[in-house]
Coordinates of C-alpha atoms in Angstrom, one line a residue:
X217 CA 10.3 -7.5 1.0
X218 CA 10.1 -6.6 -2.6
X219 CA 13.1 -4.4 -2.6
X220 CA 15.5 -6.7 -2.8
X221 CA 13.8 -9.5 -5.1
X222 CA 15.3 -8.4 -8.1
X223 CA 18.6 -8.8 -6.5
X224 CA 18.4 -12.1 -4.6
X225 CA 16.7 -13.5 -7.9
X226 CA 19.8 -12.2 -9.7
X227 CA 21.1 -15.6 -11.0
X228 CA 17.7 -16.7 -12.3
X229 CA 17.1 -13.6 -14.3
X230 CA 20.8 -13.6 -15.9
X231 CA 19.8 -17.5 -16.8
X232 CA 16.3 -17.1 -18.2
X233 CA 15.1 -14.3 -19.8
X234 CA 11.1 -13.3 -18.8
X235 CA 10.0 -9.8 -17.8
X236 CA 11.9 -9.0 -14.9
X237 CA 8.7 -6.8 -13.2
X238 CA 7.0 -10.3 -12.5
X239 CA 9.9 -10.7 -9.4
X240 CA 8.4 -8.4 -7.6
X241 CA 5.5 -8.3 -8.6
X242 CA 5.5 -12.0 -7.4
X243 CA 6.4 -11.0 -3.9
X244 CA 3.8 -8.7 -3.8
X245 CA 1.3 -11.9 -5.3
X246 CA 3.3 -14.2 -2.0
X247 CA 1.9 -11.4 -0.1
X248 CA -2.0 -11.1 -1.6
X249 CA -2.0 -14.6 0.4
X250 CA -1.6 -13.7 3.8
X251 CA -3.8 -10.4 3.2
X252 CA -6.6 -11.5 1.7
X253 CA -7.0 -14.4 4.1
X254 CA -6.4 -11.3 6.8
X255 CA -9.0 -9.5 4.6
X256 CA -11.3 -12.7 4.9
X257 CA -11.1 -12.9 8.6
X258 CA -12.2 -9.3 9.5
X259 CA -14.6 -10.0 7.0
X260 CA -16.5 -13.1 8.6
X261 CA -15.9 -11.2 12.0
X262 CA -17.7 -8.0 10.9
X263 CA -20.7 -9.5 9.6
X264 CA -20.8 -11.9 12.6
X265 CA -20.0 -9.1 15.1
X266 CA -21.2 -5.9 13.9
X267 CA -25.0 -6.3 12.5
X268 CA -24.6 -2.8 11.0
X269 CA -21.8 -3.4 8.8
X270 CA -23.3 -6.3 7.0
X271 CA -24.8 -4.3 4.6
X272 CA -21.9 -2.4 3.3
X273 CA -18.8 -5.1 4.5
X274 CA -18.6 -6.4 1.1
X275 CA -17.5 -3.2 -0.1
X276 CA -13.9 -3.9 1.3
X277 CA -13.2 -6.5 -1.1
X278 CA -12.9 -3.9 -3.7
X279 CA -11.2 -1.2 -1.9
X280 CA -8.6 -4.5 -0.9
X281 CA -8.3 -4.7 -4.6
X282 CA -6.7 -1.1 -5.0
X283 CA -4.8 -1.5 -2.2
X284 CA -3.0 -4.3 -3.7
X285 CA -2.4 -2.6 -7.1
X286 CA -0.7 0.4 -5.0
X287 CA 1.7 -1.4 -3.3
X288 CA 2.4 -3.4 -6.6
X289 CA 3.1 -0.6 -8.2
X290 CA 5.4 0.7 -5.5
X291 CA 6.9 -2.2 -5.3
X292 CA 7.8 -2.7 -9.0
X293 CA 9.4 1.4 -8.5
X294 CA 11.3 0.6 -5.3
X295 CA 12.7 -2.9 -6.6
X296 CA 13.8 -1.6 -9.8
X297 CA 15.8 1.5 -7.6
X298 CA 17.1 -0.8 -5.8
X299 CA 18.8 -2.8 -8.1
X300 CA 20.7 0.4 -9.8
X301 CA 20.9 2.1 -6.1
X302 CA 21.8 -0.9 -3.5
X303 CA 20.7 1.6 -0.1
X304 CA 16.9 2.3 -1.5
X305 CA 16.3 -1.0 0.6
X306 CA 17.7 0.7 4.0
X307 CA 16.2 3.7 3.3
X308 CA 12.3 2.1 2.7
X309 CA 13.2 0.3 5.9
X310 CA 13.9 3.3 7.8
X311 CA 11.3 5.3 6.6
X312 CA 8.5 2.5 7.2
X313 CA 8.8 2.5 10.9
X314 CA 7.9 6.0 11.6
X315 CA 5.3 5.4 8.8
X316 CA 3.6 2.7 10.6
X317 CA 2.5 4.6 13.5
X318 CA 1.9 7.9 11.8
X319 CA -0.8 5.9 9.9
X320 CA -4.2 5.4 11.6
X321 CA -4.6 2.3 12.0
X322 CA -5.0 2.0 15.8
X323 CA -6.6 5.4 16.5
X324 CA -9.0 7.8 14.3
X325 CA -7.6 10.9 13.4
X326 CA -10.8 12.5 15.0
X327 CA -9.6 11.1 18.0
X328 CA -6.2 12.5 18.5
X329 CA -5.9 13.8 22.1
X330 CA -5.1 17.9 22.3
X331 CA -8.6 18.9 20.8
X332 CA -6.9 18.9 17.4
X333 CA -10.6 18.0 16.1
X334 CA -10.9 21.8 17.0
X335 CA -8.4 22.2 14.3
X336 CA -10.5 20.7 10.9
X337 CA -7.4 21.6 8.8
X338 CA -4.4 20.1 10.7
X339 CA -7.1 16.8 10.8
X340 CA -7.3 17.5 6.8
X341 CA -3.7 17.9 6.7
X342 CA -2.3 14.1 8.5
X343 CA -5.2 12.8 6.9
X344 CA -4.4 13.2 3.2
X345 CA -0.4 13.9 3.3
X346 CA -0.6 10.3 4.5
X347 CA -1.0 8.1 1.3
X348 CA -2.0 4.9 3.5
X349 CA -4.8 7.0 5.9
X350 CA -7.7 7.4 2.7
X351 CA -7.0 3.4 1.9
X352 CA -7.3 2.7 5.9
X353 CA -10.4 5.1 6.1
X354 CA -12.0 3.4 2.6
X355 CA -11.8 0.2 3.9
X356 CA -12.2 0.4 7.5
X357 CA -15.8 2.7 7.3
X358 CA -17.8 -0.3 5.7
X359 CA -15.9 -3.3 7.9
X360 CA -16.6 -1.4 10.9
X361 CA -19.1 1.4 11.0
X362 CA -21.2 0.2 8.6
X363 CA -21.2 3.2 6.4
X364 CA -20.3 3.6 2.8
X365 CA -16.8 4.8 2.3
X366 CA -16.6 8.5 1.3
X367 CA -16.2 8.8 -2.3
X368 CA -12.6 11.3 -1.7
X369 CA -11.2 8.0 -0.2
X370 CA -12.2 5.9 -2.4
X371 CA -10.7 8.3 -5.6
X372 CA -7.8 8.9 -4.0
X373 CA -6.9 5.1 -3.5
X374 CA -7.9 4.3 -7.1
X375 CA -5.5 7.6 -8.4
X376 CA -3.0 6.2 -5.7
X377 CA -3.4 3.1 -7.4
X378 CA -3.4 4.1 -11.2
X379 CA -0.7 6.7 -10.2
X380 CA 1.7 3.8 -8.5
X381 CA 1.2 1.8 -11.4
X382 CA 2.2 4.0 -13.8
X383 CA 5.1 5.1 -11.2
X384 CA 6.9 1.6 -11.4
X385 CA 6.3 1.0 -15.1
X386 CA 8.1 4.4 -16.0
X387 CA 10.9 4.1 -13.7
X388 CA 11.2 -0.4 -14.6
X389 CA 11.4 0.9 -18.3
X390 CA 13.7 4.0 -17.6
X391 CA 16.2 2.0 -15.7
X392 CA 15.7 -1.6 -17.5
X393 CA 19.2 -1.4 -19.4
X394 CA 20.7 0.0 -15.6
X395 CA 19.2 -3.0 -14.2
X396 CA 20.6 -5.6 -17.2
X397 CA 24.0 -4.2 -16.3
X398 CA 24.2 -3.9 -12.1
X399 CA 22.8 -8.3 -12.2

C-alpha cells in the first residue's frame, strides 16, 4: 500500500512542502497498528498457551521492531520508484503473491514433504534466498518453541533492516528532483 502514497498524496505535497519520505513512511506507521496489536495477540496467547515460551516470548517484541524498519525502508525505495516509474506498483503486486507462499509461514522448511531435509543445502538455500524466512524464523522460535532465536536470523534481519534503510534513503535522494517533477 505504500507504493502508491506518494502519488495519491500528490496534491498535498505540491501544496505544502515537508519531507516527502514521511508519506510512506506514514503508511507503513497506519500499518505498525494492526501489526503490533497482531504482535500483542500471539503474544498473550503464547505465554497463556505455550508454558515453554514464556521465558523467551518477549524476545519477539524486538525482532518485531526490525521487521518494521525493513519494510520501511522498502517501502520508502518502492514508493519513490513508483512515482518516477508508474508500473513498480503492478509489478510489487505481482511478485508478492508467489512470495507469500514461498515464505514459511504456514509450514517449516524442515518439514517440506520429498525428504528435502535429506538435502541440508537446498533447506539452506529457500531458507536464506528468502529475505522474509530469517525474520519469520527469529520471531516465530521464541513465540512458539520457546527457544532463543539463532543469532544468523537475528543478524540478518537487523543487516536486512540497516541495509533497507539505507536502500530507500539512497534511491528517495537519487530520484528526489525525478519525483518534484512526475507530481
Amino acid at each position: 500500500s505504500a507504493a502508491r502514497s506518494l502519488l495519491e498524496n500528490a496534491n498535498l505535497i505540491r501544496k505544502v512542502r515537508f519531507p516527502r519520505q514521511l508519506v510512506p513512511l506514514s503508511v507503513v506507521a497506519t500499518q505498525v497498528v494492526s501489526f503490533a496489536a497482531m504482535t500483542v495477540i500471539v503474544l498473550v496467547l503464547a505465554l497463556a498457551v505455550r508454558p515453554d515460551s514464556r521465558a523467551t516470548a518477549w524476545l519477539a517484541l524486538p525482532v518485531a521492531a526490525l521487521i518494521v524498519l525493513f519494510v520501511a525502508g522498502l517501502s520508502l525505495a518502492i514508493a519513490s520508484l513508483n512515482a518516477v516509474y508508474r508500473d513498480v506498483e503492478f509489478v510489487v503486486a505481482a511478485a508478492l503473491l508467489p512470495w507469500f507462499f514461498l515464505t514459511p509461514i504456514l509450514y517449516s522448511l524442515e518439514e517440506l514433504p520429498g525428504g528435502i531435509e535429506d538435502y541440508p543445502a537446498v533447506v539452506d538455500l529457500l531458507r536464506w534466498a528468502n529475505p522474509l524466512t530469517p525474520p519469520l524464523y527469529a520471531l516465530r522460535d521464541p513465540l512458539f518453541y520457546g527457544v532463543l532465536p539463532d543469532w544468523k536470523d537475528v543478524l540478518y534481519l537487523a543487516g536486512a533492516a540497516a541495509g533497507s534503510l539505507l536502500l530507500g534513503a539512497w534511491v528517495l535522494s537519487r530520484i528526489d528532483d525525478r519525483i518534484a517533477a512526475e507530481l
